[in-house]
Amino acid sequence: GAVVSQHPSWVICKSGTSVKIECRSLDFQATTMFWYRQFPKQSLMLMATSNEGSKATYEQGVEKDKFLINHASLTLSTLTVTSAHPEDSSFYICSARGRDPSLGTQYFGPGTRLTVL
Amino acid sequence: DAKTTQPPSMDCAEGRAANLPCNHSTISGNEYVYWYRQIHSQGPQYIIHGLKNNETNEMASLIITEDRKSSTLILPHATLRDTAVYYCIVRVSGNTPLVFGKGTRLSVIA
């Protein structure tokens, strides 16, 4: 149980284009989803937290107009990188947590590797 | 900022127990200790978590000291597939997200 999927697993795009990454909880309802990114040889950095049906909360330094997050249902969240540039190349990882907050366990997707040329 | 301190790297012989330490001297009474691992180019994998009692599951054991200022993750019989970065994270169960530190890079050697 507690499987989180991401699509695509990797994407290459030209500078200036937008890229959408999907995150799905396959066997549980994710009331809260998180987006992280990871640069080479670094740890995961939290980008934003989203609750189903409400606007995402972004971490300091993360541009909300550049990284659009939609959490429209209890099983799907999307991250759109708008007007991508080479510095946005990174490993993007989503995470989901179920309805019972007392459990608190976050489950992670396999990640999406974005390369912007 | 991460509230834990872990050694940057460790080696372990295949088949032996891997003991990964973590210091969390400022842990609060309502904060849990979580362990995740990340195999290269994959998303983090949940291993185990605990509050104050020792915990065991099919993957590992978690030993928390009585004062809760440190803990040890034990992989009883390490295999090559256990080579990964292991993250020890403390957080209040509920709505706060996991914040990752630098973790320990465990290399299991044949």
XYZ file of C-alpha atoms in Angstrom:
227
model
C 0.000 0.000 0.000
C 0.829 3.740 0.029
C 2.082 4.013 -3.528
C 2.773 7.363 -5.128
C 3.436 7.666 -8.850
C 4.867 10.478 -10.933
C 4.703 11.161 -14.619
C 6.835 11.644 -16.570
C 9.899 10.028 -15.032
C 12.115 12.273 -17.098
C 11.617 15.177 -19.485
C 13.848 17.311 -21.674
C 12.557 20.661 -22.848
C 13.750 23.825 -24.505
C 14.322 26.988 -22.528
C 11.189 29.108 -22.302
C 8.701 26.269 -22.512
C 6.452 24.992 -19.718
C 6.500 21.505 -18.277
C 3.802 19.766 -16.243
C 4.571 16.987 -13.792
C 1.806 14.808 -12.373
C 1.782 13.163 -8.969
C -0.814 10.553 -8.051
C -1.558 8.613 -4.890
C -2.637 5.234 -6.204
C -4.132 3.478 -3.200
C -4.948 6.164 -0.675
C -6.474 9.595 -0.502
C -3.828 12.274 -0.162
C -5.206 15.240 1.715
C -1.795 16.900 1.646
C 0.854 16.767 -1.044
C 4.349 18.170 -1.028
C 6.776 19.057 -3.788
C 10.523 18.835 -3.344
C 13.449 19.361 -5.664
C 16.925 17.968 -5.453
C 20.045 19.236 -7.176
C 22.982 16.880 -7.788
C 24.793 15.785 -4.636
C 22.391 17.779 -2.459
C 19.528 16.881 -0.180
C 15.839 17.341 -0.879
C 14.526 20.877 -0.565
C 10.854 21.473 0.153
C 9.247 23.732 -2.429
C 5.598 23.834 -1.436
C 2.775 22.191 0.457
C -0.696 21.819 -0.950
C -3.952 20.705 0.606
C -6.731 19.371 -1.571
C -8.947 22.157 -2.822
C -6.872 25.032 -1.509
C -3.944 27.111 -2.676
C -0.442 25.849 -2.173
C 1.882 27.285 0.455
C 5.314 27.991 -0.965
C 8.614 27.959 0.893
C 10.672 31.104 1.060
C 12.549 31.721 -2.148
C 10.283 29.593 -4.340
C 8.461 31.638 -6.960
C 4.781 30.761 -6.927
C 4.220 32.229 -10.390
C 6.949 30.067 -11.832
C 6.070 26.821 -10.081
C 2.315 26.408 -10.382
C 0.811 23.757 -8.146
C -2.694 22.379 -8.484
C -4.160 19.869 -6.050
C -7.624 19.481 -7.504
C -8.458 16.025 -6.160
C -7.493 13.698 -3.333
C -5.359 11.602 -5.655
C -3.753 14.090 -8.035
C -1.443 17.063 -7.768
C 0.391 18.754 -10.614
C 3.471 20.943 -10.713
C 3.928 23.151 -13.758
C 7.296 24.749 -14.318
C 6.536 27.797 -16.417
C 9.043 29.380 -18.769
C 11.668 26.865 -17.757
C 15.345 27.815 -17.854
C 18.480 25.703 -17.531
C 18.787 26.569 -13.833
C 15.429 24.836 -13.276
C 17.001 21.535 -14.305
C 16.634 19.317 -11.278
C 15.075 16.184 -9.820
C 11.516 16.952 -8.755
C 9.911 14.664 -6.197
C 6.365 14.704 -4.899
C 5.175 13.316 -1.608
C 1.732 12.567 -0.262
C 0.203 12.113 3.133
C -3.102 10.466 3.918
C -6.193 11.666 5.658
C -5.221 10.705 9.210
C -2.790 13.395 10.415
C -1.891 11.409 13.489
C -0.046 8.955 11.314
C 2.021 11.631 9.671
C 3.908 9.363 7.331
C 4.763 10.855 3.979
C 5.152 8.612 0.961
C 7.254 9.674 -1.971
C 7.003 9.310 -5.709
C 9.902 8.030 -7.822
C 10.826 11.533 -8.984
C 10.940 13.369 -12.306
C 14.238 14.433 -13.800
C 13.855 17.709 -15.685
C 16.532 18.872 -18.078
C 16.124 22.293 -19.664
C 18.298 22.946 -22.705
C 16.856 23.733 9.306
C 17.404 20.069 10.040
C 17.321 19.255 13.736
C 19.473 16.150 13.460
C 23.144 15.322 13.135
C 24.302 12.251 11.248
C 27.733 11.066 10.113
C 28.201 11.863 6.423
C 29.169 8.345 5.444
C 29.530 4.780 6.728
C 30.617 1.433 5.345
C 29.186 -1.933 6.264
C 30.114 -5.439 5.205
C 27.415 -7.394 3.428
C 25.542 -9.678 5.823
C 26.537 -7.708 8.890
C 24.312 -5.387 10.872
C 24.410 -1.732 9.873
C 23.997 0.644 12.808
C 23.279 4.217 11.754
C 23.393 6.825 14.525
C 21.485 10.075 14.747
C 21.706 12.878 17.281
C 18.648 14.986 17.976
C 19.491 16.690 21.253
C 16.864 19.447 20.871
C 13.953 17.117 20.193
C 10.662 18.152 21.762
C 8.330 15.874 23.660
C 5.809 15.678 20.834
C 8.305 15.131 18.013
C 8.704 11.778 16.344
C 11.884 10.341 14.872
C 11.484 9.265 11.235
C 13.926 7.368 9.061
C 13.869 7.383 5.285
C 16.381 6.241 2.712
C 17.061 7.307 -0.840
C 18.611 4.965 -3.318
C 20.378 6.748 -6.151
C 18.007 8.595 -8.523
C 14.871 7.410 -6.733
C 12.393 9.009 -4.355
C 12.890 8.533 -0.611
C 11.532 5.341 0.911
C 9.924 5.275 4.347
C 11.668 2.906 6.750
C 10.375 3.360 10.275
C 9.421 5.940 12.886
C 9.008 6.145 16.643
C 8.262 8.452 19.540
C 10.015 6.995 22.563
C 9.703 3.233 22.459
C 11.932 1.050 20.344
C 10.275 -0.032 17.122
C 10.829 -2.925 14.735
C 9.382 -3.760 11.357
C 10.297 -5.959 8.433
C 12.945 -3.515 7.268
C 14.710 -2.318 10.381
C 14.778 -1.629 14.087
C 14.792 1.792 15.684
C 16.417 2.229 19.065
C 15.699 5.526 20.847
C 17.653 6.436 23.968
C 15.724 7.028 27.151
C 16.386 10.787 27.070
C 15.360 10.743 23.361
C 18.398 12.799 22.406
C 19.700 10.190 20.015
C 18.622 7.131 18.126
C 20.063 4.302 16.065
C 18.635 2.667 12.980
C 19.620 -0.968 12.686
C 19.546 -2.940 9.464
C 20.086 -6.459 10.851
C 21.614 -8.095 7.771
C 22.761 -5.492 5.273
C 22.723 -6.358 1.577
C 24.170 -4.533 -1.406
C 20.681 -3.208 -2.142
C 20.745 -1.329 1.159
C 23.375 1.038 -0.229
C 21.659 4.426 -0.035
C 21.538 7.776 1.754
C 19.716 7.397 5.070
C 17.901 10.379 6.528
C 16.957 10.792 10.175
C 14.221 13.417 10.612
C 12.403 14.697 13.661
C 9.004 16.277 13.330
C 5.686 16.686 15.011
C 3.229 14.168 13.638
C 0.437 15.919 11.842
C 0.593 18.708 9.350
C 4.256 19.677 9.201
C 6.270 18.450 6.217
C 9.461 16.453 6.399
C 12.604 18.573 6.279
C 15.656 16.698 5.054
C 19.211 17.152 6.281
C 22.269 15.755 4.573
C 21.845 12.192 5.796
C 24.350 9.350 5.989
C 25.610 7.685 2.845
C 25.758 3.973 3.675
C 27.885 1.802 1.427
C 27.410 -1.933 1.802
C 30.514 -3.732 0.656
C 30.657 -7.305 -0.606
